[in-house]
């Protein structure tokens, strides 16, 4: 089972790192998932990720206070708006647009009601 947790941690870390440079993928949720996977599989990797100067602070902010940085809130909201606008521009069915906009609004509400990191 430790191997599966390790693989989950490595996959989540890879997606989180990709999310740093691409606005489409979220970063922090994947880093939190990686930290969780590593906590179940490798104490060394878990300690590495939470003490990493760049990756550790958002994980610890979430763990300690459920907090998200204002920069991450703005970036995620901008990405959601861009996604809805792209769907509108390519002419998706209005029902799909309504579902997407509703899901994005709920996600944005959740993000903006978290404390600032």
Backbone as numpy.savetxt, mean C-alpha at the origin, in Angstrom:
# Nx Ny Nz CAx CAy CAz Cx Cy Cz
5.68 -24.49 6.52 4.85 -23.29 6.52 5.72 -22.03 6.52
6.88 -22.10 7.18 7.77 -20.93 7.20 8.18 -20.51 5.79
8.34 -21.49 4.91 8.72 -21.18 3.52 7.63 -20.36 2.85
6.37 -20.72 3.07 5.26 -19.97 2.47 5.22 -18.54 3.00
5.42 -18.37 4.31 5.45 -17.02 4.89 6.62 -16.22 4.31
7.77 -16.89 4.15 8.94 -16.22 3.57 8.66 -15.79 2.14
8.06 -16.69 1.35 7.73 -16.35 -0.04 6.73 -15.20 -0.10
5.74 -15.21 0.79 4.79 -14.11 0.85 5.52 -12.80 1.16
6.43 -12.85 2.13 7.18 -11.66 2.49 8.04 -11.13 1.35
8.71 -12.04 0.65 9.56 -11.62 -0.47 8.72 -11.05 -1.61
7.61 -11.71 -1.93 6.73 -11.21 -3.00 6.15 -9.84 -2.62
5.68 -9.70 -1.39 5.12 -8.42 -0.95 6.19 -7.33 -0.95
7.41 -7.67 -0.53 8.50 -6.69 -0.55 8.79 -6.25 -1.98
8.84 -7.20 -2.90 9.09 -6.85 -4.31 8.01 -5.93 -4.84
6.74 -6.24 -4.56 5.64 -5.38 -5.02 5.70 -4.01 -4.35
6.07 -3.97 -3.07 6.20 -2.69 -2.38 7.29 -1.83 -2.96
8.42 -2.44 -3.30 9.53 -1.69 -3.90 9.14 -1.19 -5.28
8.44 -2.03 -6.05 7.95 -1.57 -7.36 6.97 -0.41 -7.16
6.17 -0.48 -6.11 5.22 0.58 -5.81 5.86 1.91 -5.48
7.12 1.89 -5.05 7.82 3.14 -4.75 7.97 3.98 -6.02
8.22 3.32 -7.15 8.48 4.05 -8.39 7.29 4.08 -9.35
6.23 3.34 -9.05 5.05 3.37 -9.91 3.84 3.82 -9.10
3.12 4.80 -9.58 1.98 5.30 -8.80 0.79 4.35 -8.78
0.81 3.30 -9.58 -0.34 2.40 -9.65 -0.36 1.44 -8.47
0.80 0.95 -8.07 0.87 0.00 -6.95 1.04 0.73 -5.63
0.30 0.32 -4.62 0.53 0.92 -3.31 1.81 0.36 -2.70
2.51 1.16 -1.93 3.76 0.71 -1.35 3.58 0.19 0.06
3.03 1.00 0.93 2.99 0.67 2.35 2.19 -0.59 2.65
1.02 -0.82 2.05 0.33 -2.08 2.37 1.18 -3.32 2.05
1.92 -3.27 0.96 2.79 -4.39 0.63 3.96 -4.50 1.62
4.49 -3.36 2.07 5.56 -3.41 3.06 5.06 -3.97 4.39
3.85 -3.59 4.78 3.26 -4.13 6.00 3.06 -5.64 5.86
2.58 -6.07 4.71 2.40 -7.50 4.47 3.75 -8.22 4.48
4.77 -7.60 3.90 6.12 -8.20 3.91 6.62 -8.35 5.34
6.45 -7.31 6.15 6.88 -7.38 7.55 6.15 -8.49 8.29
4.86 -8.66 8.01 4.09 -9.72 8.64 4.62 -11.09 8.21
4.82 -11.27 6.90 5.35 -12.54 6.39 6.71 -12.85 6.98
7.57 -11.84 7.07 8.90 -12.05 7.64 8.82 -12.34 9.13
7.84 -11.75 9.82 7.72 -12.01 11.26 7.37 -13.47 11.53
6.73 -14.11 10.57 6.35 -15.51 10.71 7.43 -16.46 10.19
8.44 -15.92 9.48 9.39 -16.82 8.82 10.85 -16.55 9.13
11.22 -15.29 9.30 12.63 -14.96 9.45 12.80 -13.73 10.36
13.28 -13.97 11.55 13.51 -12.85 12.47 14.52 -11.86 11.89
15.52 -12.38 11.19 16.54 -11.51 10.60 15.93 -10.57 9.56
15.12 -11.11 8.65 14.48 -10.27 7.63 13.46 -9.32 8.24
12.73 -9.78 9.24 11.77 -8.92 9.91 12.48 -7.73 10.55
13.55 -8.00 11.27 14.32 -6.91 11.89 14.91 -5.98 10.83
15.34 -6.55 9.71 15.91 -5.73 8.64 14.87 -4.76 8.08
13.68 -5.27 7.77 12.69 -4.41 7.11 12.17 -3.32 8.07
11.96 -3.66 9.34 11.41 -2.63 10.23 12.48 -1.62 10.67
13.77 -2.00 10.56 14.81 -1.04 10.92 15.42 -0.35 9.69
14.94 -0.69 8.50 15.44 -0.07 7.28 15.10 1.42 7.31
16.06 2.29 6.98 15.80 3.74 7.09 14.70 4.26 6.16
14.48 3.61 5.05 13.47 4.08 4.09 12.16 3.28 4.20
12.27 1.97 4.40 11.09 1.11 4.41 10.46 0.98 5.79
11.26 1.10 6.83 10.77 0.86 8.18 9.81 1.90 8.74
10.07 3.21 8.58 9.19 4.21 9.20 7.70 4.10 8.84
7.33 3.88 7.55 5.88 3.76 7.30 5.27 2.50 7.94
6.06 1.44 8.01 5.56 0.22 8.66 5.32 0.49 10.14
6.29 1.13 10.78 6.17 1.39 12.22 5.06 2.41 12.50
4.90 3.40 11.63 3.83 4.39 11.82 2.47 3.70 11.77
2.32 2.77 10.84 1.05 2.05 10.74 0.86 1.14 11.94
1.91 0.44 12.32 1.83 -0.51 13.42 1.51 0.18 14.74
2.14 1.33 14.98 1.99 2.01 16.27 0.74 2.87 16.36
0.37 3.55 15.26 -0.73 4.51 15.34 -1.76 4.38 14.23
-1.57 3.43 13.32 -2.48 3.34 12.17 -2.35 4.57 11.30
-1.14 5.15 11.25 -0.93 6.43 10.60 -0.39 6.27 9.17
-0.75 7.21 8.32 -0.30 7.28 6.93 0.23 8.69 6.70
1.37 8.80 6.02 1.95 10.12 5.80 1.06 10.95 4.87
1.05 12.27 5.06 0.27 13.15 4.17 0.68 13.00 2.71
1.97 12.81 2.46 2.46 12.63 1.10 1.84 11.38 0.48
1.80 10.29 1.24 1.22 9.04 0.73 -0.29 9.20 0.52
-0.94 9.95 1.39 -2.37 10.20 1.21 -2.64 10.96 -0.10
-1.85 12.00 -0.34 -2.02 12.79 -1.56 -1.72 11.95 -2.80
-0.64 11.19 -2.75 -0.25 10.37 -3.90 -1.30 9.30 -4.19
-1.80 8.66 -3.17 -2.81 7.62 -3.40 -4.11 8.22 -3.93
-4.50 9.36 -3.39 -5.72 10.01 -3.87 -5.55 10.45 -5.33
-4.40 11.01 -5.64 -4.13 11.40 -7.03 -4.15 10.22 -7.98
-3.61 9.10 -7.54 -3.62 7.89 -8.37 -5.04 7.38 -8.58
-5.87 7.46 -7.55 -7.25 7.02 -7.68 -8.02 7.92 -8.64
-7.83 9.22 -8.51 -8.50 10.16 -9.42 -8.04 9.92 -10.86
-6.73 9.73 -11.05 -6.20 9.47 -12.39 -6.79 8.18 -12.97
-6.96 7.18 -12.13 -7.52 5.91 -12.59 -8.96 6.08 -13.06
-9.75 6.81 -12.30 -11.14 7.05 -12.68 -11.20 7.90 -13.96
-10.34 8.91 -14.05 -10.32 9.74 -15.26 -9.90 8.94 -16.49
-8.95 8.04 -16.32 -8.53 7.19 -17.43 -9.68 6.29 -17.87
-10.37 5.72 -16.92 -11.52 4.86 -17.25 -12.59 5.67 -17.98
-12.79 6.90 -17.56 -13.75 7.78 -18.22 -13.28 8.10 -19.64
-11.99 8.38 -19.79 -11.44 8.75 -21.10 -11.52 7.60 -22.11
-11.36 6.36 -21.63 -11.42 5.25 -22.58 -12.85 4.76 -22.81
-13.80 5.39 -22.13 -15.21 5.13 -22.41 -15.78 3.87 -21.78
-15.35 3.54 -20.59 -15.94 2.39 -19.91 -17.42 2.63 -19.64
-18.15 1.57 -19.56 -19.58 1.62 -19.27 -19.81 2.41 -17.97
-20.89 3.17 -17.92 -21.16 4.01 -16.76 -21.31 3.21 -15.47
-21.80 1.97 -15.58 -21.94 1.13 -14.38 -20.57 0.75 -13.82
-19.64 0.46 -14.70 -18.28 0.15 -14.27 -17.64 1.39 -13.65
-17.85 2.53 -14.29 -17.33 3.79 -13.75 -17.91 4.09 -12.36
-19.19 3.87 -12.21 -19.84 4.12 -10.91 -19.29 3.19 -9.84
-19.10 1.93 -10.18 -18.53 0.98 -9.23 -17.10 1.35 -8.86
-16.32 1.69 -9.88 -14.93 2.09 -9.64 -14.86 3.35 -8.79
-15.65 4.35 -9.12 -15.64 5.60 -8.36 -16.09 5.38 -6.92
-17.06 4.51 -6.72 -17.52 4.20 -5.36 -16.42 3.52 -4.55
-15.76 2.54 -5.16 -14.67 1.84 -4.47 -13.52 2.80 -4.16
-13.19 3.65 -5.10 -12.10 4.60 -4.89 -12.47 5.62 -3.82
-13.71 6.06 -3.80 -14.16 7.01 -2.78 -14.09 6.38 -1.39
-14.48 5.12 -1.29 -14.41 4.43 0.01 -12.96 4.28 0.45
-12.08 3.94 -0.48 -10.66 3.81 -0.14 -10.08 5.16 0.29
-10.43 6.21 -0.43 -9.94 7.55 -0.09 -10.47 7.98 1.28
-11.71 7.69 1.56 -12.27 8.02 2.87 -11.49 7.31 3.98
-11.21 6.04 3.78 -10.43 5.30 4.77 -9.05 5.93 4.96
-8.37 6.23 3.86 -7.02 6.79 3.93 -7.02 8.14 4.64
-7.97 9.01 4.28 -7.97 10.36 4.85 -8.47 10.42 6.29
-9.09 9.35 6.77 -9.50 9.33 8.17 -8.43 8.72 9.09
-7.33 8.25 8.52 -6.21 7.76 9.34 -5.40 8.96 9.82
-4.75 8.84 10.99 -3.90 9.93 11.46 -2.69 10.13 10.53
-2.14 11.33 10.56 -0.93 11.62 9.78 0.28 11.02 10.48
1.17 10.46 9.65 2.41 9.89 10.19 3.44 10.99 10.39
